mmCIF file of C-alpha atoms in Angstrom:
data_model
loop_
_atom_site.group_PDB
_atom_site.id
_atom_site.type_symbol
_atom_site.label_atom_id
_atom_site.label_comp_id
_atom_site.label_asym_id
_atom_site.label_seq_id
_atom_site.Cartn_x
_atom_site.Cartn_y
_atom_site.Cartn_z
ATOM 1 C CA LEU A 1095 3.140 -51.880 -182.634
ATOM 2 C CA THR A 1096 4.456 -55.164 -180.891
ATOM 3 C CA ALA A 1097 6.680 -58.354 -182.453
ATOM 4 C CA THR A 1098 4.756 -61.163 -183.717
ATOM 5 C CA LEU A 1099 5.596 -64.650 -183.009
ATOM 6 C CA VAL A 1100 4.364 -67.471 -185.099
ATOM 7 C CA GLY A 1101 4.195 -70.790 -183.914
ATOM 8 C CA HIS A 1102 6.789 -72.204 -180.981
ATOM 9 C CA VAL A 1103 9.276 -70.630 -180.945
ATOM 10 C CA GLU A 1104 12.600 -70.269 -178.061
ATOM 11 C CA ILE A 1105 14.118 -66.546 -177.787
ATOM 12 C CA ALA A 1106 18.083 -65.887 -176.384
ATOM 13 C CA ASP A 1107 18.574 -63.643 -174.120
ATOM 14 C CA HIS A 1108 19.851 -60.031 -175.051
ATOM 15 C CA VAL A 1109 18.022 -60.304 -177.925
ATOM 16 C CA HIS A 1110 15.862 -56.966 -179.119
ATOM 17 C CA ILE A 1111 12.968 -57.270 -181.733
ATOM 18 C CA ASP A 1112 11.905 -54.280 -183.524
ATOM 19 C CA ALA A 1113 8.193 -53.470 -183.731
ATOM 20 C CA ALA A 1114 6.163 -55.344 -186.350
ATOM 21 C CA THR A 1115 8.547 -57.814 -186.967
ATOM 22 C CA VAL A 1116 7.031 -61.051 -187.476
ATOM 23 C CA ILE A 1117 9.316 -64.253 -186.051
ATOM 24 C CA THR A 1118 8.944 -67.677 -187.635
ATOM 25 C CA ARG A 1119 11.910 -69.133 -186.281
ATOM 26 C CA SER A 1120 14.021 -69.393 -182.881
ATOM 27 C CA ILE A 1121 16.423 -66.702 -181.915
ATOM 28 C CA THR A 1122 19.243 -68.151 -181.045
ATOM 29 C CA LYS A 1123 22.354 -65.440 -180.677
ATOM 30 C CA PRO A 1124 21.730 -62.458 -179.101
ATOM 31 C CA GLY A 1125 21.189 -59.335 -181.578
ATOM 32 C CA ARG A 1126 18.957 -56.574 -182.897
ATOM 33 C CA TYR A 1127 16.205 -58.506 -185.152
ATOM 34 C CA SER A 1128 14.296 -56.202 -187.842
ATOM 35 C CA GLY A 1129 11.825 -57.058 -191.032
ATOM 36 C CA VAL A 1130 8.609 -58.500 -191.922
ATOM 37 C CA PHE A 1131 9.356 -60.556 -194.822
ATOM 38 C CA PRO A 1132 11.473 -62.103 -193.914
ATOM 39 C CA PHE A 1133 13.342 -61.138 -190.583
ATOM 40 C CA ASP A 1134 17.261 -60.699 -190.102
ATOM 41 C CA ASP A 1135 19.568 -59.703 -188.360
ATOM 42 C CA ASN A 1136 19.233 -55.857 -188.039
ATOM 43 C CA ALA A 1137 22.477 -55.587 -190.300
ATOM 44 C CA ALA A 1138 22.092 -57.963 -192.654
ATOM 45 C CA TRP A 1139 18.141 -56.991 -193.085
ATOM 46 C CA GLU A 1140 19.216 -53.232 -194.102
ATOM 47 C CA LYS A 1141 21.924 -54.247 -196.319
ATOM 48 C CA ASN A 1142 19.919 -57.138 -198.274
ATOM 49 C CA ALA A 1143 16.402 -56.635 -198.465
ATOM 50 C CA ALA A 1144 14.704 -55.858 -201.499
ATOM 51 C CA THR A 1145 11.226 -54.159 -202.011
ATOM 52 C CA LEU A 1146 8.223 -56.751 -202.045
ATOM 53 C CA HIS A 1147 4.631 -55.210 -203.059
ATOM 54 C CA LEU A 1148 1.781 -57.752 -201.881
ATOM 55 C CA GLN A 1149 -0.672 -57.675 -204.541
ATOM 56 C CA LEU A 1150 -3.053 -59.027 -201.795
ATOM 57 C CA ARG A 1151 -4.113 -58.209 -198.610
ATOM 58 C CA ALA A 1152 -5.696 -59.725 -195.686
ATOM 59 C CA GLY A 1153 -9.388 -61.710 -195.844
ATOM 60 C CA HIS A 1154 -8.661 -62.046 -199.466
ATOM 61 C CA HIS A 1155 -9.739 -65.274 -200.938
ATOM 62 C CA LEU A 1156 -6.771 -67.387 -202.007
ATOM 63 C CA ILE A 1157 -6.171 -70.437 -204.239
ATOM 64 C CA ALA A 1158 -3.146 -72.497 -204.191
ATOM 65 C CA GLY A 1159 -0.305 -71.234 -206.583
ATOM 66 C CA THR A 1160 -1.824 -67.926 -206.477
ATOM 67 C CA ASN A 1161 0.567 -65.145 -207.575
ATOM 68 C CA ILE A 1162 0.645 -63.040 -204.546
ATOM 69 C CA GLY A 1163 3.175 -60.405 -204.851
ATOM 70 C CA ALA A 1164 5.970 -58.891 -206.694
ATOM 71 C CA ILE A 1165 9.957 -58.660 -205.131
ATOM 72 C CA PHE A 1166 11.805 -56.179 -206.386
ATOM 73 C CA PRO A 1167 14.504 -56.533 -207.842
ATOM 74 C CA ALA A 1168 13.982 -59.507 -209.474
ATOM 75 C CA GLN A 1169 17.410 -60.873 -208.170
ATOM 76 C CA ALA A 1170 16.615 -60.667 -204.755
ATOM 77 C CA ALA A 1171 13.535 -63.846 -205.722
ATOM 78 C CA SER A 1172 15.894 -66.347 -204.182
ATOM 79 C CA SER A 1173 13.660 -69.419 -203.775
ATOM 80 C CA GLN A 1174 14.449 -69.543 -200.192
ATOM 81 C CA PHE A 1175 13.479 -65.659 -199.864
ATOM 82 C CA ARG A 1176 10.365 -66.862 -201.888
ATOM 83 C CA ARG A 1177 9.584 -69.596 -198.764
ATOM 84 C CA GLU A 1178 10.316 -67.279 -196.044
ATOM 85 C CA ILE A 1179 7.813 -64.884 -197.078
ATOM 86 C CA ALA A 1180 5.989 -67.507 -197.287
ATOM 87 C CA ALA A 1181 6.250 -68.812 -194.029
ATOM 88 C CA SER A 1182 5.819 -65.320 -192.954
ATOM 89 C CA LEU A 1183 2.010 -64.982 -194.178
ATOM 90 C CA LEU A 1184 -0.723 -66.580 -192.257
ATOM 91 C CA THR A 1185 -3.534 -67.966 -194.039
ATOM 92 C CA GLY A 1186 -6.393 -70.448 -192.917
ATOM 93 C CA SER A 1187 -9.603 -71.541 -194.122
ATOM 94 C CA GLY A 1188 -11.946 -68.396 -192.751
ATOM 95 C CA ARG A 1189 -11.663 -64.560 -192.439
ATOM 96 C CA THR A 1190 -11.071 -63.596 -189.363
ATOM 97 C CA PRO A 1191 -10.993 -59.922 -187.980
ATOM 98 C CA VAL A 1192 -7.626 -59.468 -187.762
ATOM 99 C CA GLN A 1193 -6.537 -56.564 -189.518
ATOM 100 C CA ASP A 1194 -9.160 -57.487 -192.276
ATOM 101 C CA MET A 1195 -11.334 -54.234 -192.115
ATOM 102 C CA GLU A 1196 -14.155 -55.980 -194.044
ATOM 103 C CA TYR A 1197 -15.005 -58.887 -192.449
ATOM 104 C CA SER A 1198 -16.519 -57.263 -189.503
ATOM 105 C CA ILE A 1199 -18.334 -55.388 -192.487
ATOM 106 C CA ARG A 1200 -19.569 -58.279 -193.977
ATOM 107 C CA GLU A 1201 -20.785 -60.211 -190.657
ATOM 108 C CA MET A 1202 -23.055 -57.039 -190.371
ATOM 109 C CA VAL A 1203 -24.201 -57.429 -193.717
ATOM 110 C CA GLU A 1204 -24.880 -60.829 -193.833
ATOM 111 C CA LEU A 1205 -27.439 -59.979 -190.838
ATOM 112 C CA ALA A 1206 -29.075 -57.381 -193.428
ATOM 113 C CA VAL A 1207 -29.668 -59.813 -196.185
ATOM 114 C CA ARG A 1208 -31.179 -62.517 -194.312
ATOM 115 C CA ALA A 1209 -33.611 -60.598 -193.115
ATOM 116 C CA LEU A 1210 -34.698 -59.453 -196.056
ATOM 117 C CA SER A 1211 -34.851 -62.890 -196.997
ATOM 118 C CA PRO A 1212 -38.702 -63.515 -198.040
ATOM 119 C CA GLY A 1213 -38.746 -66.210 -195.107
ATOM 120 C CA VAL A 1214 -37.743 -63.545 -192.788
ATOM 121 C CA ASN A 1215 -39.161 -60.066 -194.309
ATOM 122 C CA ASP A 1216 -37.619 -57.705 -191.670
ATOM 123 C CA PRO A 1217 -36.414 -54.594 -193.068
ATOM 124 C CA PHE A 1218 -36.522 -53.177 -189.506
ATOM 125 C CA THR A 1219 -33.367 -55.211 -188.701
ATOM 126 C CA ALA A 1220 -31.773 -54.117 -192.392
ATOM 127 C CA ILE A 1221 -32.532 -50.460 -191.364
ATOM 128 C CA VAL A 1222 -30.673 -50.711 -188.128
ATOM 129 C CA THR A 1223 -27.906 -52.718 -190.039
ATOM 130 C CA ILE A 1224 -27.546 -49.627 -192.627
ATOM 131 C CA ASP A 1225 -27.445 -47.327 -189.787
ATOM 132 C CA ARG A 1226 -24.908 -48.810 -187.773
ATOM 133 C CA LEU A 1227 -22.673 -49.484 -191.180
ATOM 134 C CA THR A 1228 -22.773 -45.853 -191.720
ATOM 135 C CA LEU A 1229 -21.848 -45.098 -188.565
ATOM 136 C CA SER A 1230 -18.827 -46.713 -188.590
ATOM 137 C CA LEU A 1231 -18.058 -45.993 -192.264
ATOM 138 C CA SER A 1232 -18.053 -41.687 -191.020
ATOM 139 C CA ARG A 1233 -15.607 -42.846 -188.469
ATOM 140 C CA ILE A 1234 -13.363 -44.782 -190.912
ATOM 141 C CA MET A 1235 -13.716 -41.891 -193.631
ATOM 142 C CA ARG A 1236 -11.386 -39.766 -191.063
ATOM 143 C CA LEU A 1237 -8.507 -42.506 -191.121
ATOM 144 C CA LEU A 1238 -8.489 -43.057 -194.793
ATOM 145 C CA PRO A 1239 -6.179 -43.641 -196.917
ATOM 146 C CA ALA A 1240 -4.882 -46.577 -194.952
ATOM 147 C CA LYS A 1241 -1.033 -46.795 -194.663
ATOM 148 C CA SER A 1242 -0.060 -48.713 -197.823
ATOM 149 C CA ARG A 1243 3.838 -48.182 -197.642
ATOM 150 C CA TRP A 1244 6.743 -48.894 -195.428
ATOM 151 C CA THR A 1245 9.619 -47.574 -194.915
ATOM 152 C CA ASP A 1246 13.146 -48.387 -193.617
ATOM 153 C CA LYS A 1247 15.340 -45.755 -191.652
ATOM 154 C CA SER A 1248 16.865 -44.286 -194.478
ATOM 155 C CA GLY A 1249 13.387 -43.832 -196.304
ATOM 156 C CA VAL A 1250 13.899 -46.625 -199.165
ATOM 157 C CA VAL A 1251 10.630 -48.311 -199.350
ATOM 158 C CA ARG A 1252 10.783 -51.699 -198.297
ATOM 159 C CA LEU A 1253 7.047 -53.345 -198.359
ATOM 160 C CA THR A 1254 3.987 -51.886 -200.160
ATOM 161 C CA ILE A 1255 0.393 -53.148 -199.709
ATOM 162 C CA VAL A 1256 -2.822 -53.309 -201.516
ATOM 163 C CA ALA A 1257 -4.887 -50.630 -198.998
ATOM 164 C CA PRO A 1258 -8.711 -50.122 -198.667
ATOM 165 C CA THR A 1259 -10.274 -47.919 -200.030
ATOM 166 C CA LEU A 1260 -13.607 -46.141 -199.015
ATOM 167 C CA GLY A 1261 -15.279 -47.215 -202.733
ATOM 168 C CA GLY A 1262 -14.826 -50.743 -201.902
ATOM 169 C CA LEU A 1263 -15.905 -50.615 -198.222
ATOM 170 C CA LEU A 1264 -18.641 -48.339 -199.548
ATOM 171 C CA ASP A 1265 -19.783 -51.877 -201.904
ATOM 172 C CA ALA A 1266 -19.393 -54.320 -199.264
ATOM 173 C CA SER A 1267 -20.940 -52.517 -197.088
ATOM 174 C CA PHE A 1268 -24.536 -51.439 -198.877
ATOM 175 C CA ASN A 1269 -24.443 -53.373 -203.017
ATOM 176 C CA MET A 1270 -25.593 -56.614 -201.337
ATOM 177 C CA VAL A 1271 -28.267 -54.945 -199.112
ATOM 178 C CA ARG A 1272 -29.577 -53.019 -202.000
ATOM 179 C CA GLN A 1273 -29.383 -56.050 -203.777
ATOM 180 C CA TYR A 1274 -31.828 -58.064 -201.931
ATOM 181 C CA GLY A 1275 -33.660 -54.514 -200.612
ATOM 182 C CA ALA A 1276 -34.370 -53.405 -203.877
ATOM 183 C CA ASP A 1277 -37.932 -54.456 -203.350
ATOM 184 C CA SER A 1278 -38.172 -52.848 -200.327
ATOM 185 C CA PRO A 1279 -38.831 -48.635 -200.757
ATOM 186 C CA ALA A 1280 -38.377 -48.593 -196.802
ATOM 187 C CA VAL A 1281 -35.313 -49.655 -197.051
ATOM 188 C CA LEU A 1282 -34.130 -47.821 -200.414
ATOM 189 C CA ILE A 1283 -35.286 -44.750 -198.728
ATOM 190 C CA CYS A 1284 -32.715 -45.535 -195.617
ATOM 191 C CA LEU A 1285 -29.658 -46.145 -198.128
ATOM 192 C CA ALA A 1286 -30.477 -42.828 -199.906
ATOM 193 C CA ALA A 1287 -30.599 -40.827 -196.799
ATOM 194 C CA ASN A 1288 -27.503 -42.868 -194.786
ATOM 195 C CA LEU A 1289 -25.488 -42.039 -197.679
ATOM 196 C CA ALA A 1290 -26.726 -38.606 -197.968
ATOM 197 C CA LYS A 1291 -25.269 -38.052 -194.283
ATOM 198 C CA LEU A 1292 -22.134 -39.434 -195.649
ATOM 199 C CA PHE A 1293 -21.549 -37.436 -198.343
ATOM 200 C CA ASP A 1294 -22.593 -34.150 -196.487
ATOM 201 C CA LEU A 1295 -19.210 -35.124 -193.867
ATOM 202 C CA ALA A 1296 -17.077 -36.391 -196.440
ATOM 203 C CA GLU A 1297 -14.169 -34.907 -198.176
ATOM 204 C CA ASP A 1298 -14.119 -34.416 -201.445
ATOM 205 C CA ARG A 1299 -11.380 -37.114 -202.390
ATOM 206 C CA HIS A 1300 -14.253 -39.580 -201.173
ATOM 207 C CA ARG A 1301 -17.533 -38.031 -202.508
ATOM 208 C CA ASP A 1302 -17.417 -39.851 -206.201
ATOM 209 C CA ALA A 1303 -17.473 -43.391 -204.357
ATOM 210 C CA ILE A 1304 -20.473 -42.233 -202.446
ATOM 211 C CA ARG A 1305 -22.069 -39.954 -205.282
ATOM 212 C CA ALA A 1306 -21.635 -43.548 -207.194
ATOM 213 C CA GLN A 1307 -23.683 -45.628 -204.353
ATOM 214 C CA LEU A 1308 -26.371 -43.316 -204.502
ATOM 215 C CA VAL A 1309 -26.612 -43.620 -208.626
ATOM 216 C CA MET A 1310 -27.359 -46.685 -207.977
ATOM 217 C CA VAL A 1311 -29.890 -46.785 -205.109
ATOM 218 C CA ARG A 1312 -32.214 -44.311 -207.197
ATOM 219 C CA ALA A 1313 -31.540 -46.554 -210.381
ATOM 220 C CA ALA A 1314 -32.845 -49.543 -208.235
ATOM 221 C CA GLY A 1315 -35.961 -47.052 -206.809
ATOM 222 C CA ARG A 1316 -37.058 -46.284 -210.139
ATOM 223 C CA ARG A 1317 -36.966 -50.024 -211.485
ATOM 224 C CA SER A 1318 -39.304 -51.083 -208.532
ATOM 225 C CA ILE A 1319 -41.277 -48.498 -206.837
ATOM 226 C CA ARG A 1320 -44.753 -48.503 -207.355
ATOM 227 C CA GLU A 1321 -45.762 -45.639 -205.360
ATOM 228 C CA PRO A 1322 -45.264 -42.110 -206.511
ATOM 229 C CA ARG A 1323 -44.956 -40.871 -202.997
ATOM 230 C CA ASP A 1324 -42.441 -43.121 -202.008
ATOM 231 C CA LEU A 1325 -40.156 -42.783 -204.837
ATOM 232 C CA ASP A 1326 -40.432 -39.075 -204.269
ATOM 233 C CA ASP A 1327 -38.687 -39.532 -201.095
ATOM 234 C CA LEU A 1328 -35.884 -41.307 -202.748
ATOM 235 C CA GLU A 1329 -35.819 -38.803 -204.936
ATOM 236 C CA MET A 1330 -36.376 -35.801 -202.277
ATOM 237 C CA ARG A 1331 -32.864 -37.818 -200.519
ATOM 238 C CA VAL A 1332 -30.702 -38.037 -203.422
ATOM 239 C CA ALA A 1333 -31.582 -35.054 -204.989
ATOM 240 C CA PRO A 1334 -28.914 -33.032 -203.386
ATOM 241 C CA VAL A 1335 -25.904 -35.158 -204.324
ATOM 242 C CA LEU A 1336 -27.034 -35.723 -207.450
ATOM 243 C CA ASP A 1337 -29.472 -32.795 -208.863
ATOM 244 C CA PRO A 1338 -27.660 -30.161 -206.877
ATOM 245 C CA GLU A 1339 -29.195 -26.532 -208.283
#
């Protein structure tokens, strides 16, 4: 991990900045500096730091005045402290791939949804996108759960965040593709086949989220697929997961 400098700041000689520290102002005194929300000289940080819970994560949409978190204990939430927390959070007019796990997923989903629009009607692009999303999710599964809490060296929790879950990533990956591809047997069958592959690879803790996706895919197919053999193909893909013998 490295420190992050926000804006134009000056750093004095003989300054040690701990990993993951966000520097939002110039440092003129030598010493060791730690922290994320906000940084301070190390001794003051360890003595005075409160616990911060962020209720939003990178990529979430914000409206001015939205409550973004909570500070414990409440008496630590001074106006100055809240201002320094706000100054340490980076906001912008759009999502970016920095720390936002869903950004790249949504970029790929947009390709699939545009391909499935009536004016384009290109299910092959949608199917390739589903395959690539599945490959990415198979790798992400092995890395979850994502880190959601950070402690100081004494083991006291200082920061907690809302971490992404496989269920949320599956929703981001496949919900819109299923909705816009509901009238395409090829897309629904591809979704079912890939979700079944993920289910086979998944640990037990992830399987309920994948099963929920397959339930929605089967329901969409039963509503829209008129050709019996296409529907049989879909049912065959989901049966080992949803109707195991």
